[in-house]
Amino acid sequence: MKKIAILGSTGSIGTQALDVVRNLPGEFKVSVLAANSNVELFSKQIEEFQPELAVLADETAYKILKEKNFGGTKIAGGRQAFIDAAGFDGVEIVLTSMSGFAGLEPTIKAIKCKKNIALANKETLVVAGEIVTKLAADYGVKILPVDSEHGAFFQCLQGENYKSIEKLLLTASGGPFRGKTRADLQNATVNEVLAHPTWNMGKKITVDSASLVNKGLEVIEAKFLYGVNYEQIQVVVHPQSIVHSMVEFVDGSIIAQLAAPDMRLPIQYALTYPDRKISPIKKLDFWEIKNLTFEKPDFETFKGLKFAYEAGKIGGTMPCVFNAANEVAVAAFLAGKIKFLQIYDVIENAMNSRAVIKNPTLEILLDEDKIVRNLSEKFILQFCT
Ligand code: MN
């Protein structure tokens, strides 16, 4: 049995990963579960999967958790314990399904402890793509993408030389606001943003999908995973979310990966790689589908995508700036403090305020992230209310 650690087990990807484990009895042993603060769901997961170690990052939640009795499972708490859990002895694969910049340090810890990474936390590669990919190469660790588009690229590229990639065709559903203008989106509500047409996901990524910032983060993620230039990554809006992405090769051939939009498939492939196992996802019926459509994204309305390309091309600390400003803006939007379109203002302000630092160290990135969070909070207080 493959021993796995699931970091972020109570979130959308984490719970679906546990479903994958349930559906493949005898394949996996969940050695480590780690989450932030959802004591109730986390307790049920510990009872069902009986991991060797269970960690809650939030200290208050941990105090409640440790009063309960979970038999042989060791219970730990706090941010450092969460990071350390990524290096737990005997674990073969660490699934990084926590959300945001907070995923960076645990991922680095896992790589340094020679764990293969099933990477769901795209922010890690966006913020520190050079550091993380170099570290993974140095430690001989595989980064197995869980993001559906990057999982698709990975499948299309099996047995191929990455040097023969002409273009990565990164598909996007377009989110709930596809076809809308800036005028339409002036008063977009949180509920409208959270009503995603094809994917059921956590709140942060659902807002990112509506703003196309998610696609922007994925452009940067793809660049680091596959070593291409930004000019070789083309975003294609595909509202049905059936083609999960495509690779065009130098000879003009295009290979695509198709399946029903169900995150359990890319999660499962990352965990069972290089093997394929049966899965419960709905099979496609092309007599029923009839049409698959494709269109160009609207870079002017959904400026998040444009800013992501800019940040990526500038490189250095700029993707970190882009990401930190977006995380602050999304939290502010969800809290009702700013309007939907102001997410772009917060990002633009941060990118204009910060000079790029080339080849940043991890310490510089951690500092930059803090600085940008502070200046973005201030910007929201001053200009967005
Ligand atoms: Mn995705």
Coordinates of C-alpha atoms and ligand atoms in Angstrom, one line a residue:
M1 CA 0.0 0.0 0.0
K2 CA 1.2 3.5 -0.9
K3 CA 1.5 5.6 2.2
I4 CA 0.2 9.1 1.6
A5 CA -0.2 12.4 3.5
I6 CA -3.1 14.7 2.8
L7 CA -2.4 18.3 3.7
G8 CA -5.7 20.3 3.6
S9 CA -7.9 17.2 4.1
T10 CA -11.1 19.1 5.0
G11 CA -11.1 21.3 1.9
S12 CA -12.6 20.5 -1.5
I13 CA -9.6 18.7 -3.0
G14 CA -8.8 17.0 0.4
T15 CA -12.3 15.5 0.8
Q16 CA -12.3 14.4 -2.8
A17 CA -8.9 12.8 -2.4
L18 CA -10.3 10.8 0.6
D19 CA -13.1 9.7 -1.7
V20 CA -10.5 8.4 -4.2
V21 CA -8.8 6.5 -1.3
R22 CA -12.3 5.0 -0.3
N23 CA -12.9 3.9 -3.9
L24 CA -9.6 2.1 -4.2
P25 CA -9.5 -0.2 -1.1
G26 CA -6.1 -1.7 -0.5
E27 CA -4.2 0.9 -2.6
F28 CA -3.5 3.6 -0.1
K29 CA -2.8 4.0 3.6
V30 CA -3.5 7.6 4.8
S31 CA -0.6 8.0 7.2
V32 CA -1.0 11.8 7.8
L33 CA -4.1 14.0 7.8
A34 CA -3.6 17.8 8.2
A35 CA -6.1 20.6 8.1
N36 CA -6.5 24.1 9.3
S37 CA -9.5 24.4 11.8
N38 CA -12.5 22.3 10.8
V39 CA -12.6 20.2 14.0
E40 CA -15.9 18.4 13.3
L41 CA -15.1 17.1 9.8
F42 CA -11.4 16.4 10.8
S43 CA -12.5 14.3 13.7
K44 CA -14.7 12.1 11.4
Q45 CA -11.8 11.8 9.0
I46 CA -9.4 10.6 11.8
E47 CA -12.0 8.1 12.9
E48 CA -12.5 6.7 9.4
F49 CA -8.9 6.7 8.2
Q50 CA -7.0 6.2 11.5
P51 CA -3.8 8.0 10.3
E52 CA -0.6 7.7 12.3
L53 CA -0.5 11.5 12.6
A54 CA -3.2 14.2 12.5
V55 CA -2.4 17.9 12.7
L56 CA -4.6 21.0 12.9
A57 CA -2.7 24.2 12.1
D58 CA -5.1 26.4 14.1
E59 CA -4.1 26.4 17.8
T60 CA -7.6 27.0 19.1
A61 CA -9.1 24.2 17.0
Y62 CA -6.2 21.9 18.1
K63 CA -7.0 22.5 21.8
I64 CA -10.6 21.2 21.1
L65 CA -9.3 18.3 19.0
K66 CA -6.8 17.0 21.5
E67 CA -9.5 16.6 24.2
K68 CA -10.9 13.8 22.1
N69 CA -9.6 10.2 22.1
F70 CA -8.5 8.8 18.7
G71 CA -6.8 5.6 19.8
G72 CA -3.4 5.2 18.1
T73 CA -3.4 8.5 16.1
K74 CA -0.9 11.0 17.3
I75 CA -2.5 14.5 17.5
A76 CA -0.5 17.7 17.0
G77 CA -1.2 21.4 16.4
G78 CA 0.2 24.7 15.2
R79 CA 1.7 26.0 12.1
Q80 CA 5.1 24.4 12.6
A81 CA 3.5 21.0 13.3
F82 CA 1.6 21.4 10.0
I83 CA 4.8 22.1 8.1
D84 CA 6.6 19.1 9.8
A85 CA 3.7 16.8 8.9
A86 CA 4.8 17.2 5.3
G87 CA 8.0 15.3 6.1
F88 CA 6.5 12.4 8.0
D89 CA 8.6 9.2 8.0
G90 CA 7.5 6.5 5.6
V91 CA 5.1 8.7 3.5
E92 CA 5.7 8.3 -0.3
I93 CA 3.3 11.0 -1.7
V94 CA 2.2 14.3 -0.1
L95 CA -0.9 15.8 -1.5
T96 CA -0.7 19.6 -1.1
S97 CA -4.4 20.5 -1.1
M98 CA -4.3 23.5 1.2
S99 CA -5.1 26.9 -0.4
G100 CA -2.9 29.9 -1.0
F101 CA 0.6 31.0 -0.2
A102 CA 0.5 29.0 3.1
G103 CA 1.2 25.9 1.0
L104 CA 4.7 26.9 0.1
E105 CA 6.6 26.0 3.3
P106 CA 5.0 22.6 3.8
T107 CA 5.7 21.8 0.1
I108 CA 9.3 22.7 0.4
K109 CA 9.5 20.6 3.6
A110 CA 8.1 17.6 1.8
I111 CA 10.5 17.9 -1.1
K112 CA 13.5 18.2 1.2
C113 CA 12.3 15.0 2.9
K114 CA 12.2 13.3 -0.6
K115 CA 8.4 12.9 -0.8
N116 CA 6.8 13.0 -4.2
I117 CA 4.3 15.9 -4.4
A118 CA 0.8 15.6 -5.7
L119 CA 0.5 19.3 -6.3
A120 CA -2.9 20.9 -5.9
N121 CA -1.6 24.1 -4.3
K122 CA -0.8 26.0 -7.5
E123 CA 0.2 29.1 -5.5
T124 CA 3.4 27.3 -4.5
L125 CA 4.6 27.2 -8.1
V126 CA 3.3 30.6 -8.9
V127 CA 5.2 32.3 -6.1
A128 CA 8.3 30.2 -6.0
G129 CA 8.3 28.2 -9.3
E130 CA 12.1 28.4 -9.8
I131 CA 13.0 27.5 -6.3
V132 CA 10.5 24.6 -6.1
T133 CA 11.2 23.0 -9.5
K134 CA 15.0 23.3 -8.9
L135 CA 14.6 21.8 -5.4
A136 CA 12.5 18.9 -6.8
A137 CA 15.2 18.2 -9.4
D138 CA 17.9 18.3 -6.8
Y139 CA 16.1 15.9 -4.4
G140 CA 14.9 13.6 -7.3
V141 CA 11.3 14.3 -6.4
K142 CA 8.3 14.1 -8.8
I143 CA 5.8 16.9 -9.0
L144 CA 2.5 15.3 -10.1
P145 CA 0.0 17.9 -11.0
V146 CA -3.5 17.6 -9.6
D147 CA -4.9 20.8 -11.2
S148 CA -7.2 19.4 -13.9
E149 CA -5.5 21.3 -16.8
H150 CA -2.0 20.5 -15.7
G151 CA -3.0 16.9 -15.1
A152 CA -4.3 16.9 -18.7
F153 CA -0.9 18.2 -20.0
F154 CA 0.8 15.6 -17.9
Q155 CA -1.3 12.8 -19.5
C156 CA -0.8 14.2 -23.0
L157 CA 3.0 14.4 -22.4
Q158 CA 3.5 10.8 -21.3
G159 CA 6.2 9.3 -23.4
E160 CA 6.9 12.6 -25.1
N161 CA 10.0 14.8 -25.1
Y162 CA 9.0 18.2 -23.5
K163 CA 11.3 19.8 -26.1
S164 CA 8.8 18.9 -28.8
I165 CA 6.0 21.0 -27.3
E166 CA 5.0 23.8 -29.6
K167 CA 2.2 25.1 -27.5
L168 CA 0.2 24.4 -24.4
L169 CA -3.5 25.0 -25.0
L170 CA -4.9 25.7 -21.5
T171 CA -8.6 25.4 -21.4
A172 CA -10.8 27.6 -19.2
S173 CA -14.5 27.2 -18.5
G174 CA -14.9 31.0 -18.5
G175 CA -16.6 30.8 -15.1
P176 CA -20.0 32.2 -14.2
F177 CA -19.4 35.6 -15.9
R178 CA -18.3 34.4 -19.4
G179 CA -19.6 36.9 -22.0
K180 CA -20.3 39.6 -19.5
T181 CA -19.0 43.2 -19.8
R182 CA -17.4 45.4 -17.2
A183 CA -20.7 47.3 -16.9
D184 CA -22.5 44.0 -16.2
L185 CA -20.1 43.1 -13.4
Q186 CA -20.2 46.5 -11.6
N187 CA -22.4 45.1 -8.8
A188 CA -21.6 41.3 -9.1
T189 CA -22.5 39.7 -5.7
V190 CA -20.7 37.0 -3.8
N191 CA -23.5 34.5 -4.5
E192 CA -23.3 35.2 -8.3
V193 CA -19.5 34.7 -8.1
L194 CA -19.8 31.4 -6.2
A195 CA -22.3 29.9 -8.7
H196 CA -19.7 28.2 -10.9
P197 CA -21.3 26.5 -13.9
T198 CA -19.2 23.3 -14.2
W199 CA -16.9 22.8 -11.2
N200 CA -17.7 22.5 -7.6
M201 CA -14.7 23.9 -5.6
G202 CA -13.6 25.9 -2.6
K203 CA -14.5 29.5 -2.2
K204 CA -11.1 31.1 -2.9
I205 CA -10.6 29.2 -6.2
T206 CA -14.2 29.8 -7.2
V207 CA -13.7 33.6 -6.9
D208 CA -10.5 33.2 -8.8
S209 CA -12.3 31.3 -11.6
A210 CA -14.9 34.1 -11.9
S211 CA -12.1 36.7 -12.2
L212 CA -9.9 34.5 -14.5
V213 CA -7.1 35.1 -11.9
N214 CA -7.3 31.3 -11.5
K215 CA -6.4 30.8 -15.2
G216 CA -3.7 33.4 -14.8
L217 CA -2.2 31.4 -11.9
E218 CA -2.5 28.3 -14.0
V219 CA -0.5 30.0 -16.9
I220 CA 2.4 30.6 -14.5
E221 CA 2.0 27.1 -13.0
A222 CA 2.2 25.5 -16.5
K223 CA 5.3 27.6 -17.4
F224 CA 7.2 26.1 -14.4
L225 CA 5.8 22.5 -14.7
Y226 CA 6.7 22.2 -18.4
G227 CA 9.5 24.7 -18.9
V228 CA 7.9 26.6 -21.8
N229 CA 7.8 30.3 -22.6
Y230 CA 4.7 32.4 -21.9
E231 CA 4.3 32.8 -25.7
Q232 CA 3.8 29.1 -25.9
I233 CA 0.8 29.1 -23.5
Q234 CA -2.5 29.9 -25.0
V235 CA -5.7 30.1 -23.0
V236 CA -8.8 28.8 -24.7
V237 CA -12.2 29.3 -23.3
H238 CA -14.2 26.0 -23.4
P239 CA -17.4 26.3 -21.5
Q240 CA -18.3 22.6 -21.4
S241 CA -15.1 21.7 -19.3
I242 CA -14.8 18.4 -21.2
V243 CA -11.4 19.0 -22.8
H244 CA -9.2 19.5 -19.8
S245 CA -6.3 20.9 -21.9
M246 CA -4.3 20.0 -25.0
V247 CA -0.7 19.9 -26.1
E248 CA 0.3 21.0 -29.6
F249 CA 3.6 19.4 -30.8
V250 CA 6.1 20.8 -33.2
D251 CA 4.8 18.6 -36.0
G252 CA 1.3 20.1 -35.7
S253 CA -0.3 17.2 -33.9
I254 CA -2.5 18.0 -30.9
I255 CA -3.2 15.6 -28.1
A256 CA -6.0 16.4 -25.7
Q257 CA -7.3 14.8 -22.5
L258 CA -11.0 14.6 -22.1
A259 CA -13.3 13.4 -19.3
A260 CA -16.3 14.5 -17.3
P261 CA -15.4 17.5 -15.0
D262 CA -14.7 15.6 -11.8
M263 CA -11.6 16.5 -9.8
R264 CA -11.4 12.9 -8.5
L265 CA -9.9 11.9 -11.8
P266 CA -6.8 14.1 -11.8
I267 CA -6.4 13.5 -8.1
Q268 CA -6.5 9.8 -8.6
Y269 CA -4.1 9.8 -11.6
A270 CA -1.6 11.8 -9.5
L271 CA -1.8 9.3 -6.7
T272 CA -1.8 6.1 -8.8
Y273 CA 0.7 7.3 -11.4
P274 CA 2.1 5.7 -13.5
D275 CA -0.8 3.2 -13.2
R276 CA -4.4 3.7 -14.1
K277 CA -7.1 2.3 -11.9
I278 CA -10.8 2.1 -12.3
S279 CA -12.7 5.2 -11.0
P280 CA -16.4 6.0 -10.4
I281 CA -16.5 9.1 -12.5
K282 CA -19.2 9.5 -15.1
K283 CA -18.2 8.2 -18.5
L284 CA -18.5 10.5 -21.6
D285 CA -21.2 9.8 -24.2
F286 CA -20.3 11.6 -27.4
W287 CA -23.8 11.0 -28.8
E288 CA -25.1 13.0 -25.9
I289 CA -22.4 15.7 -25.9
K290 CA -22.7 16.6 -29.6
N291 CA -20.9 20.0 -29.3
L292 CA -17.6 21.1 -27.8
T293 CA -17.0 24.8 -28.3
F294 CA -14.0 27.1 -28.0
E295 CA -13.5 30.8 -27.9
K296 CA -10.9 33.5 -27.1
P297 CA -10.8 34.9 -23.5
D298 CA -11.8 38.5 -22.9
F299 CA -8.6 40.0 -21.6
E300 CA -10.0 43.5 -21.2
T301 CA -13.0 42.6 -18.9
F302 CA -11.1 39.9 -17.1
K303 CA -7.9 41.8 -16.4
G304 CA -6.6 39.2 -14.0
L305 CA -5.5 37.0 -16.8
K306 CA -3.6 39.9 -18.5
F307 CA -1.9 40.8 -15.2
A308 CA -0.9 37.2 -14.7
Y309 CA 0.9 37.1 -18.0
E310 CA 2.6 40.4 -17.2
A311 CA 3.6 39.2 -13.8
G312 CA 4.9 36.0 -15.2
K313 CA 6.9 37.6 -17.9
I314 CA 8.5 40.1 -15.5
G315 CA 9.3 37.1 -13.3
G316 CA 11.4 37.3 -10.0
T317 CA 9.2 38.5 -7.2
M318 CA 6.3 39.7 -9.4
P319 CA 4.2 36.6 -9.5
C320 CA 4.4 36.6 -5.7
V321 CA 3.2 40.2 -5.7
F322 CA 0.3 39.3 -8.1
N323 CA -0.6 36.3 -5.9
A324 CA -0.5 38.1 -2.5
A325 CA -2.5 41.1 -3.7
N326 CA -5.1 38.7 -5.1
E327 CA -5.4 36.6 -1.9
V328 CA -6.0 39.8 0.1
A329 CA -8.5 41.1 -2.5
V330 CA -10.4 37.8 -2.6
A331 CA -10.7 37.7 1.2
A332 CA -11.9 41.3 1.1
F333 CA -14.4 40.6 -1.6
L334 CA -15.8 37.6 0.3
A335 CA -16.1 39.7 3.4
G336 CA -18.1 42.3 1.5
K337 CA -15.4 45.0 1.8
I338 CA -14.7 45.5 -1.9
K339 CA -16.6 45.0 -5.2
F340 CA -15.8 42.2 -7.6
L341 CA -14.0 44.4 -10.2
Q342 CA -11.9 46.1 -7.5
I343 CA -10.1 42.8 -7.2
Y344 CA -8.2 43.9 -10.3
D345 CA -7.5 47.4 -8.8
V346 CA -5.9 45.8 -5.8
I347 CA -3.7 43.6 -8.0
E348 CA -2.8 46.5 -10.3
N349 CA -1.9 48.7 -7.5
A350 CA 0.4 46.1 -5.9
M351 CA 2.2 45.4 -9.2
N352 CA 2.7 49.1 -9.8
S353 CA 3.9 49.7 -6.3
R354 CA 6.6 47.0 -6.1
A355 CA 9.9 46.9 -7.9
V356 CA 10.9 43.4 -9.1
I357 CA 13.6 41.5 -7.3
K358 CA 15.2 38.9 -9.6
N359 CA 16.1 35.4 -8.5
P360 CA 14.5 35.8 -5.0
T361 CA 15.4 33.5 -2.1
L362 CA 12.7 31.9 -0.1
E363 CA 13.3 34.6 2.7
I364 CA 12.8 37.4 0.1
L365 CA 9.6 35.8 -1.1
L366 CA 8.2 35.5 2.5
D367 CA 9.0 39.2 3.1
E368 CA 7.6 40.3 -0.2
D369 CA 4.4 38.4 0.5
K370 CA 4.0 40.2 3.8
I371 CA 4.8 43.6 2.4
V372 CA 2.3 43.2 -0.4
R373 CA -0.4 42.0 2.0
N374 CA 0.1 45.1 4.1
L375 CA 0.1 47.5 1.2
S376 CA -3.0 45.9 -0.3
E377 CA -4.9 46.0 3.0
K378 CA -4.1 49.7 3.2
F379 CA -5.1 50.3 -0.4
I380 CA -8.4 48.7 0.3
L381 CA -9.1 50.8 3.3
Q382 CA -8.1 54.0 1.5
F383 CA -9.5 53.6 -2.0
C384 CA -12.0 50.7 -2.1
T385 CA -14.7 51.7 0.5
Ligands
MN1 MN -7.6 24.2 -12.9

